Coordinates of C-alpha atoms in Angstrom, one line a residue:
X688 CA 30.5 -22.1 -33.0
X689 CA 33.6 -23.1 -31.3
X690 CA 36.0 -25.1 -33.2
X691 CA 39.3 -26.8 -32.3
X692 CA 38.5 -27.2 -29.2
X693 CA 38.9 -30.1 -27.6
X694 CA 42.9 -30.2 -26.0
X695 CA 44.3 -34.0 -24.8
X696 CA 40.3 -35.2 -25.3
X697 CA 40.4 -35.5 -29.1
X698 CA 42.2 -38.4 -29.2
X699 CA 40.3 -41.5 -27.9
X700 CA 39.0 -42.6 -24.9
X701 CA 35.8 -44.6 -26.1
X702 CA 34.7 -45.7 -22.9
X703 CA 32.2 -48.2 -24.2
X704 CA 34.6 -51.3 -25.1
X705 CA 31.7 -52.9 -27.2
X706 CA 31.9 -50.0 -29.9
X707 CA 34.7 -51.0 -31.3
X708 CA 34.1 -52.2 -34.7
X709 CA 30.9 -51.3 -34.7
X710 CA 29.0 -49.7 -37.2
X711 CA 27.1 -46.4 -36.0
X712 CA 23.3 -46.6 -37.6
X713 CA 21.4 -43.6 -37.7
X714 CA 18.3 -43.4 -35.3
X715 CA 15.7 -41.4 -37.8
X716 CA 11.7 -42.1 -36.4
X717 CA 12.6 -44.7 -33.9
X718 CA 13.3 -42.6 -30.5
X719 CA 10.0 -45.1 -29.1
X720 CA 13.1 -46.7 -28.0
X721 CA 14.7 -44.8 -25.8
X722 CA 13.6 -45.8 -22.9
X723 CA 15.6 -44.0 -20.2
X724 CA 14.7 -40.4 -21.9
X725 CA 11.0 -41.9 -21.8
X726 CA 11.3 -43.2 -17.7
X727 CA 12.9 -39.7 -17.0
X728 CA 10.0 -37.8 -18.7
X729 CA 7.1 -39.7 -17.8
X730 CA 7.4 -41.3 -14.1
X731 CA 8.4 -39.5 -10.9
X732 CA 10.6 -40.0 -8.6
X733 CA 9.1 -39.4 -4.6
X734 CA 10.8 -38.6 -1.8
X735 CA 9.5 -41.0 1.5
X736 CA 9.1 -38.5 4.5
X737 CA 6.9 -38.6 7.9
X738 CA 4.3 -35.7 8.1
X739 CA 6.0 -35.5 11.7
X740 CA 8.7 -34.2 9.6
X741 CA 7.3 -32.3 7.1
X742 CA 5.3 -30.5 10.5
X743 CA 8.9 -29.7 12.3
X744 CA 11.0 -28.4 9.6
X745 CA 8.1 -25.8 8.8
X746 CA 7.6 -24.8 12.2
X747 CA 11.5 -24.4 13.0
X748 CA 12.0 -22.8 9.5
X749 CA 9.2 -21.7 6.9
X750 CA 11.9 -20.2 4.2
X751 CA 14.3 -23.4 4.1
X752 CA 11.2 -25.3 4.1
X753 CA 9.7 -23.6 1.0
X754 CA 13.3 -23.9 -0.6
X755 CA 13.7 -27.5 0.4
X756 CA 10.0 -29.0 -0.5
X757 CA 8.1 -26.2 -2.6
X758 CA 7.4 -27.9 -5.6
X759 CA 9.6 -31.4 -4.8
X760 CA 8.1 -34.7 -5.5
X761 CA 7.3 -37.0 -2.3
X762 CA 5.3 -39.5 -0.7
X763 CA 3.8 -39.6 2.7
X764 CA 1.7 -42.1 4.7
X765 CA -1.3 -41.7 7.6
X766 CA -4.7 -42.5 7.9
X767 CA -7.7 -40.7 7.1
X768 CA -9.3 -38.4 9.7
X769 CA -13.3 -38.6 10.4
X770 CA -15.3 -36.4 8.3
X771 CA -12.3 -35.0 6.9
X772 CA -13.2 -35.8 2.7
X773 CA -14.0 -32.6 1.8
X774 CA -16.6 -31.0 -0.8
X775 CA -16.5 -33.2 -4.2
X776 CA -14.1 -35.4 -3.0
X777 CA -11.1 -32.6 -3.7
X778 CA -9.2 -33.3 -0.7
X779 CA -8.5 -35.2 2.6
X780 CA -6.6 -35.1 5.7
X781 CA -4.4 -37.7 7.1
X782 CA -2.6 -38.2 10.2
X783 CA 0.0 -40.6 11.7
X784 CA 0.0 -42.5 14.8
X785 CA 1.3 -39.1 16.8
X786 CA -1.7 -37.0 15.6
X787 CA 0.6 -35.2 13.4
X788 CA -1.5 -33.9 9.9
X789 CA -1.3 -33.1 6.3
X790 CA -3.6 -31.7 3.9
X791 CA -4.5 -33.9 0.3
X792 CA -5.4 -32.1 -2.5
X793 CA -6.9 -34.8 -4.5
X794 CA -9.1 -32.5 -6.6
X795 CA -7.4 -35.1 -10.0
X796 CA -10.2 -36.8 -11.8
X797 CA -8.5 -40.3 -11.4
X798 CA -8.1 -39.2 -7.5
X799 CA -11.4 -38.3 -6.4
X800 CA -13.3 -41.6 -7.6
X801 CA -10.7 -43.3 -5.7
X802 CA -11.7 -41.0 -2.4
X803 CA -15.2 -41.9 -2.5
X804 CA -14.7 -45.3 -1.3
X805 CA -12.3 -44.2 1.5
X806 CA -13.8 -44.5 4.8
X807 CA -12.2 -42.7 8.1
X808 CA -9.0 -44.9 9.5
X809 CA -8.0 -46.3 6.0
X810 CA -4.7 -46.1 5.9
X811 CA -3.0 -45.0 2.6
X812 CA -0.2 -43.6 1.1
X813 CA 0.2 -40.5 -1.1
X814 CA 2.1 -39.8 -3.9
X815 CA 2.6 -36.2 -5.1
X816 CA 3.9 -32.5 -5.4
X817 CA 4.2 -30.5 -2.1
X818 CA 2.8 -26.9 -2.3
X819 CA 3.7 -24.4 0.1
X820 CA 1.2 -22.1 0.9
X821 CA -0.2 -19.6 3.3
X822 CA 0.8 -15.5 3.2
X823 CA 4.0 -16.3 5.0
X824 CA 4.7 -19.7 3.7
X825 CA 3.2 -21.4 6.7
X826 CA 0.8 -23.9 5.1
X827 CA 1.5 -26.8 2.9
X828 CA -0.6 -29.2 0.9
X829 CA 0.0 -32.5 -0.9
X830 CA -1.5 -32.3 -4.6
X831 CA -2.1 -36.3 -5.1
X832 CA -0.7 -37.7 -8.3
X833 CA -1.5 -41.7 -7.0
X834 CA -3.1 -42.9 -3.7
X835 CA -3.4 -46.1 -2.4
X836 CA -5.1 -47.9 0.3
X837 CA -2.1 -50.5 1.2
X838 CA -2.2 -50.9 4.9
X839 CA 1.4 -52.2 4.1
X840 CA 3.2 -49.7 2.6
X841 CA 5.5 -48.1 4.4
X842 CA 9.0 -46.5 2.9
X843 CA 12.1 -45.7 4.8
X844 CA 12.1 -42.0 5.9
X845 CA 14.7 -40.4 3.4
X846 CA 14.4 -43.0 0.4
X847 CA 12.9 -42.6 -2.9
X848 CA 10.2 -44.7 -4.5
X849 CA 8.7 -45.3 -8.2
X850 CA 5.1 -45.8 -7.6
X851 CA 4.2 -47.8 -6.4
X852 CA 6.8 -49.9 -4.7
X853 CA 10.0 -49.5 -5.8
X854 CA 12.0 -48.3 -3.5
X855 CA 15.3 -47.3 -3.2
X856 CA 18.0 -46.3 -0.4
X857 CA 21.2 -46.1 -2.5
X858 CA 24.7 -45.4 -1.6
X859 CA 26.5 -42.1 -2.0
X860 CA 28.9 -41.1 -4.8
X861 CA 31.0 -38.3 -4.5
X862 CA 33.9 -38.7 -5.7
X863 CA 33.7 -37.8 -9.3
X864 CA 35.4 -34.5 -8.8
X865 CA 38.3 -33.5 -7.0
X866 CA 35.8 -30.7 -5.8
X867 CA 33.1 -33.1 -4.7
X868 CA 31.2 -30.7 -6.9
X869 CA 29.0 -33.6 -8.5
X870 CA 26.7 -35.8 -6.2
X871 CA 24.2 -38.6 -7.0
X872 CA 23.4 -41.7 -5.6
X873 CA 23.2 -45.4 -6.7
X874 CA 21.6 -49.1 -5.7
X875 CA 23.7 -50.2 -2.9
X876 CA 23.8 -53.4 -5.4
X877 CA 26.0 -51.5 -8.1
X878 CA 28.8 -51.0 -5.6
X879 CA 29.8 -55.1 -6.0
X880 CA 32.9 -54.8 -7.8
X881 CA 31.9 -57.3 -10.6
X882 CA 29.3 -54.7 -11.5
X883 CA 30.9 -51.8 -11.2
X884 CA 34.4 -50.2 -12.3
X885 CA 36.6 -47.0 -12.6
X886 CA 37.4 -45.3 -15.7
X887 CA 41.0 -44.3 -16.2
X888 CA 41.0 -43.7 -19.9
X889 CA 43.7 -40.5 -20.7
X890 CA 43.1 -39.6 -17.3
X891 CA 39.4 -39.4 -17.5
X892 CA 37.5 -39.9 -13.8
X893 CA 34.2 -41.6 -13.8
X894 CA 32.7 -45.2 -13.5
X895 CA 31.5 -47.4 -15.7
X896 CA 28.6 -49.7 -14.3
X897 CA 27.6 -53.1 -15.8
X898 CA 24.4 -53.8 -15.3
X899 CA 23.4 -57.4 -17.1
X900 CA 26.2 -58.7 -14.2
X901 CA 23.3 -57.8 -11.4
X902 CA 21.4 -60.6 -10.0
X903 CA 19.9 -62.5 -12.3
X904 CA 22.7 -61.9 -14.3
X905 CA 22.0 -61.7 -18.6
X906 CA 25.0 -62.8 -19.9
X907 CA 23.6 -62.5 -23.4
X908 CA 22.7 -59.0 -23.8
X909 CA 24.8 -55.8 -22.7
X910 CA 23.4 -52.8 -20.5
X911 CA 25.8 -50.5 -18.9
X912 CA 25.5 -47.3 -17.8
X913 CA 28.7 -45.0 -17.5
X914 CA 29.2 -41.6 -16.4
X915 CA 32.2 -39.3 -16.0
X916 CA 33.3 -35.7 -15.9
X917 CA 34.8 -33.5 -18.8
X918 CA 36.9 -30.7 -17.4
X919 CA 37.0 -27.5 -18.4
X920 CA 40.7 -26.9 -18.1
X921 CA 42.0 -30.4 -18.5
X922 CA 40.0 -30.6 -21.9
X923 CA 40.0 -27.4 -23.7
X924 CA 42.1 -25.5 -25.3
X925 CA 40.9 -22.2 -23.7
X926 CA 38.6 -22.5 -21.0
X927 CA 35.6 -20.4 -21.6
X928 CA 34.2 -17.8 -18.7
X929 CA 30.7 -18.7 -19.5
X930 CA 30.1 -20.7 -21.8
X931 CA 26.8 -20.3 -23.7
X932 CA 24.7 -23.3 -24.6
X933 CA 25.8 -23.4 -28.0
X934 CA 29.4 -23.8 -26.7
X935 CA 28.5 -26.5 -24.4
X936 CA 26.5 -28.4 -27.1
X937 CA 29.9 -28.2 -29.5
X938 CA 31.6 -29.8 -26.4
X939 CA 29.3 -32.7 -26.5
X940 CA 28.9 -33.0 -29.7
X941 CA 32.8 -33.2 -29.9
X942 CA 32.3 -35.9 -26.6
X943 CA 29.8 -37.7 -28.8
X944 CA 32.3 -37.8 -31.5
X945 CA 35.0 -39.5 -29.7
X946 CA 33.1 -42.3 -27.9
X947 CA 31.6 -43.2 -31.2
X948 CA 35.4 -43.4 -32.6
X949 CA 34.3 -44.9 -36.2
X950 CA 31.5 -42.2 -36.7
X951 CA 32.1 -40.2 -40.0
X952 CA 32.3 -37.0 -40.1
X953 CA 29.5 -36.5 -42.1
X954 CA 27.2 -38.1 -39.7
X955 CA 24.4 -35.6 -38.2
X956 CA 25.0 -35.3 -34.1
X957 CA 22.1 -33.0 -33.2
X958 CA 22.1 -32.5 -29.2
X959 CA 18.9 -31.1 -27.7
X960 CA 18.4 -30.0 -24.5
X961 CA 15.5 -31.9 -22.7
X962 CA 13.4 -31.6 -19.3
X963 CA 12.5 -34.6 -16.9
X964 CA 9.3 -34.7 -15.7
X965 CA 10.4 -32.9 -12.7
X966 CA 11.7 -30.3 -14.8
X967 CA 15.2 -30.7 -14.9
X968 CA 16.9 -29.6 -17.6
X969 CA 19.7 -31.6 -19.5
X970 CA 21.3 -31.9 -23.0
X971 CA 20.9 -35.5 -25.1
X972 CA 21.5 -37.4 -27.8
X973 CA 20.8 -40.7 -28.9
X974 CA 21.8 -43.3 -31.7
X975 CA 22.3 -46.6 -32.4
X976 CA 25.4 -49.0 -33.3
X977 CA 25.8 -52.4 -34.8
X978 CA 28.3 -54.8 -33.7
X979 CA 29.5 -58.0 -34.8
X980 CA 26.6 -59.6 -33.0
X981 CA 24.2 -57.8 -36.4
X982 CA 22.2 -56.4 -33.4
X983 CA 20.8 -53.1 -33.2
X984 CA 22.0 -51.6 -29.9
X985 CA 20.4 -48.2 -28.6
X986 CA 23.0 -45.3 -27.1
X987 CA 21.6 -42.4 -25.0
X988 CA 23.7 -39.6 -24.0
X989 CA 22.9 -37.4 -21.0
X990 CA 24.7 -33.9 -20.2
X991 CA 24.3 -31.8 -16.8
X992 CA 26.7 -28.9 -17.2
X993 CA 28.0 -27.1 -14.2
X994 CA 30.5 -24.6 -13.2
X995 CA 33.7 -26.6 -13.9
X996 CA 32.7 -28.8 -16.7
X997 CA 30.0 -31.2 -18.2
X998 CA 28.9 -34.8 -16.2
X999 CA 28.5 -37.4 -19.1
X1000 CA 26.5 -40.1 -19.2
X1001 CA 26.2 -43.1 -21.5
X1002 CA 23.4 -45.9 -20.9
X1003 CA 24.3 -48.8 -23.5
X1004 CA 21.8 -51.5 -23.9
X1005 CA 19.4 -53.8 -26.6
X1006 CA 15.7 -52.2 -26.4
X1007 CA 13.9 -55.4 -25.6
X1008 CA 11.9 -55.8 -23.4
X1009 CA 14.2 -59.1 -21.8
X1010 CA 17.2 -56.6 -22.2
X1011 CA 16.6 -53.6 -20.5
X1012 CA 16.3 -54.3 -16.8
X1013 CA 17.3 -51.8 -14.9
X1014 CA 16.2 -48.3 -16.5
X1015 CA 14.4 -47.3 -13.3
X1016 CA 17.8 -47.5 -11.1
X1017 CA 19.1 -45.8 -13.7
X1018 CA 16.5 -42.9 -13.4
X1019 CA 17.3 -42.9 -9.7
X1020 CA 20.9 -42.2 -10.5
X1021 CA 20.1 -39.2 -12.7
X1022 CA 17.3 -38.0 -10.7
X1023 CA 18.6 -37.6 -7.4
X1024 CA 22.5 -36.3 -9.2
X1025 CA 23.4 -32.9 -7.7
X1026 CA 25.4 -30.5 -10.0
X1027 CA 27.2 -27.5 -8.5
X1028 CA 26.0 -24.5 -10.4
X1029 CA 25.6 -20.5 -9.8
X1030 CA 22.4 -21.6 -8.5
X1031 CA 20.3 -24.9 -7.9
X1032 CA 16.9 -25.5 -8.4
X1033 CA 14.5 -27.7 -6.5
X1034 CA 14.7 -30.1 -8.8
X1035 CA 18.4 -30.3 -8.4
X1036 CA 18.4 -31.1 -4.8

């Protein structure tokens, strides 16, 4: 275990304003609450693109195709061809206006009575996992997770989309790092400057996003997201070469410790390490605190480690339903975040 060693960190930059005199209440059975760990590991995230796409970039290049869309969440559109349901309902093929095709695996039990009643020309749209296949990559299929037969919807080519509507187009944020080395995106609503701001604490470099100021705004209850990046060699005391994952959960732990300023000492801080449900992997921990308000507000911390230093994330909110509002854009945030590692996977794209 490392010890001593946080550097200029250790002495307070609680980021979170509301946590001041507030009394940190130990979470015990009632995680049901957490309800941004919950989005993240039970809804998707798809990626809208044309089958006209999806048709090019194989053709032009079958290896960055596999490493761009092999296993990658995303939704497409067409209508179905004649005859082409095939045996048991386990799959179709749909094209778009240009003739351009895509194979549907919809072999799912909830999928195939929904095929039965598709006749040829229904237009729908399909959400699920693209599998490259073929001896030399030069196939693909779409494994349907939802279907529907909305005439209507259509999603902007390179957006992504909660089933089955929500979409978003979001706004680029780079500039969390010097480096650039950190990417994710967020509503293009969350760039007003009443809803978002930077943080400066002790030379800390992140943004702090309040939420309950969005349209309509909730005044009565709190929800902010922040997020920021812990240095390496800014922060510690000796900057490890690799760090294992025991070293970076001390580092959190230690991150943990200092937002929640008033926290004794002897107060458990277990971090786990997690998956989303596009396998993602990330460290977290979550708690409550009580302010002068006698409320019972819920605190989850997310971690995505990379080669320079840790992104941190704080969502702050009341778990009520008439509270939490915006957990999905929040999801989108974390979900479409790029972290500059050794390697990245798919699901870091």
């Amino acid at each position: 275990m490392m010890t001593n060693i946080i550097k200029k960190y250790k002495y307070g930059i609680a980021i979170i304003l509301l946590l001041s005199m507030a009394v940190v209440v130990p979470m015990y059975a009632r995680d049901h609450a957490a309800r941004l760990k919950e989005c993240l590991q039970t809804e998707y995230l798809y990626y809208s693109v044309p089958i006209a796409t999806l048709n090019n970039e194989q053709s032009s290049d079958k290896n960055a195709f596999k490493e761009k869309y092999d296993d990658r969440y995303v939704v497409i559109s067409g209508s179905v061809t004649v005859d082409s349901v095939l045996k048991n309902n386990k799959g179709l093929i749909i094209k778009d206006i240009n003739g351009n095709k895509a194979s549907i695996n919809t072999s799912a039990s909830e999928i195939k009575k929904l095929v039965e009643s598709i006749s040829e020309g229904t237009r729908v749209a399909v959400y699920g996992k693209l599998d490259v296949t073929g001896w030399s990559n030069d196939s693909y299929e779409i494994i349907a997770k939802q279907l529907t037969t909305s005439a209507n919807t259509q999603f902007s080519n390179g957006s992504y989309v909660f089933y089955p509507n929500e979409e978003y187009n979001g706004a680029l944020v780079d500039g969390l790092t010097s480096a650039k080395t950190v990417k994710y995106y967020i509503p293009t609503t969350w760039k007003d400057s009443y809803v978002s701001s930077a943080l400066t604490n002790n030379g800390v470099k992140g943004f702090q996003y309040y939420l309950n100021a969005l349209s309509p705004p909730n005044p009565e209850y709190p929800e902010i997201f922040s997020i920021f990046f812990f240095d390496y060699e800014t922060y510690l005391e000796k900057v490890p070469t690799n760090p294992s994952d025991g070293d970076k959960k001390d580092i959190e732990e230690a991150i943990v410790r200092n937002i929640l300023q008033n926290s004794d000492e002897k107060f458990k801080i277990s971090i786990e390490t997690i998956k989303d449900i596009n396998e993602t992997k990330m460290d977290y921990y979550s708690t409550t605190y009580r302010p002068k308000d006698g409320r019972d507000y819920r605190l989850e911390f997310f971690f995505r480690a990379g080669k320079k230093g840790i992104t941190c994330m704080l969502y702050v909110y009341y778990p009520s339903e008439v509270a939490v509002k915006h957990v999905r854009e929040v999801a989108y945030l974390i979900e479409t975040m790029e972290v500059e590692s050794k390697a990245l996977s798919n699901s870091q794209r």
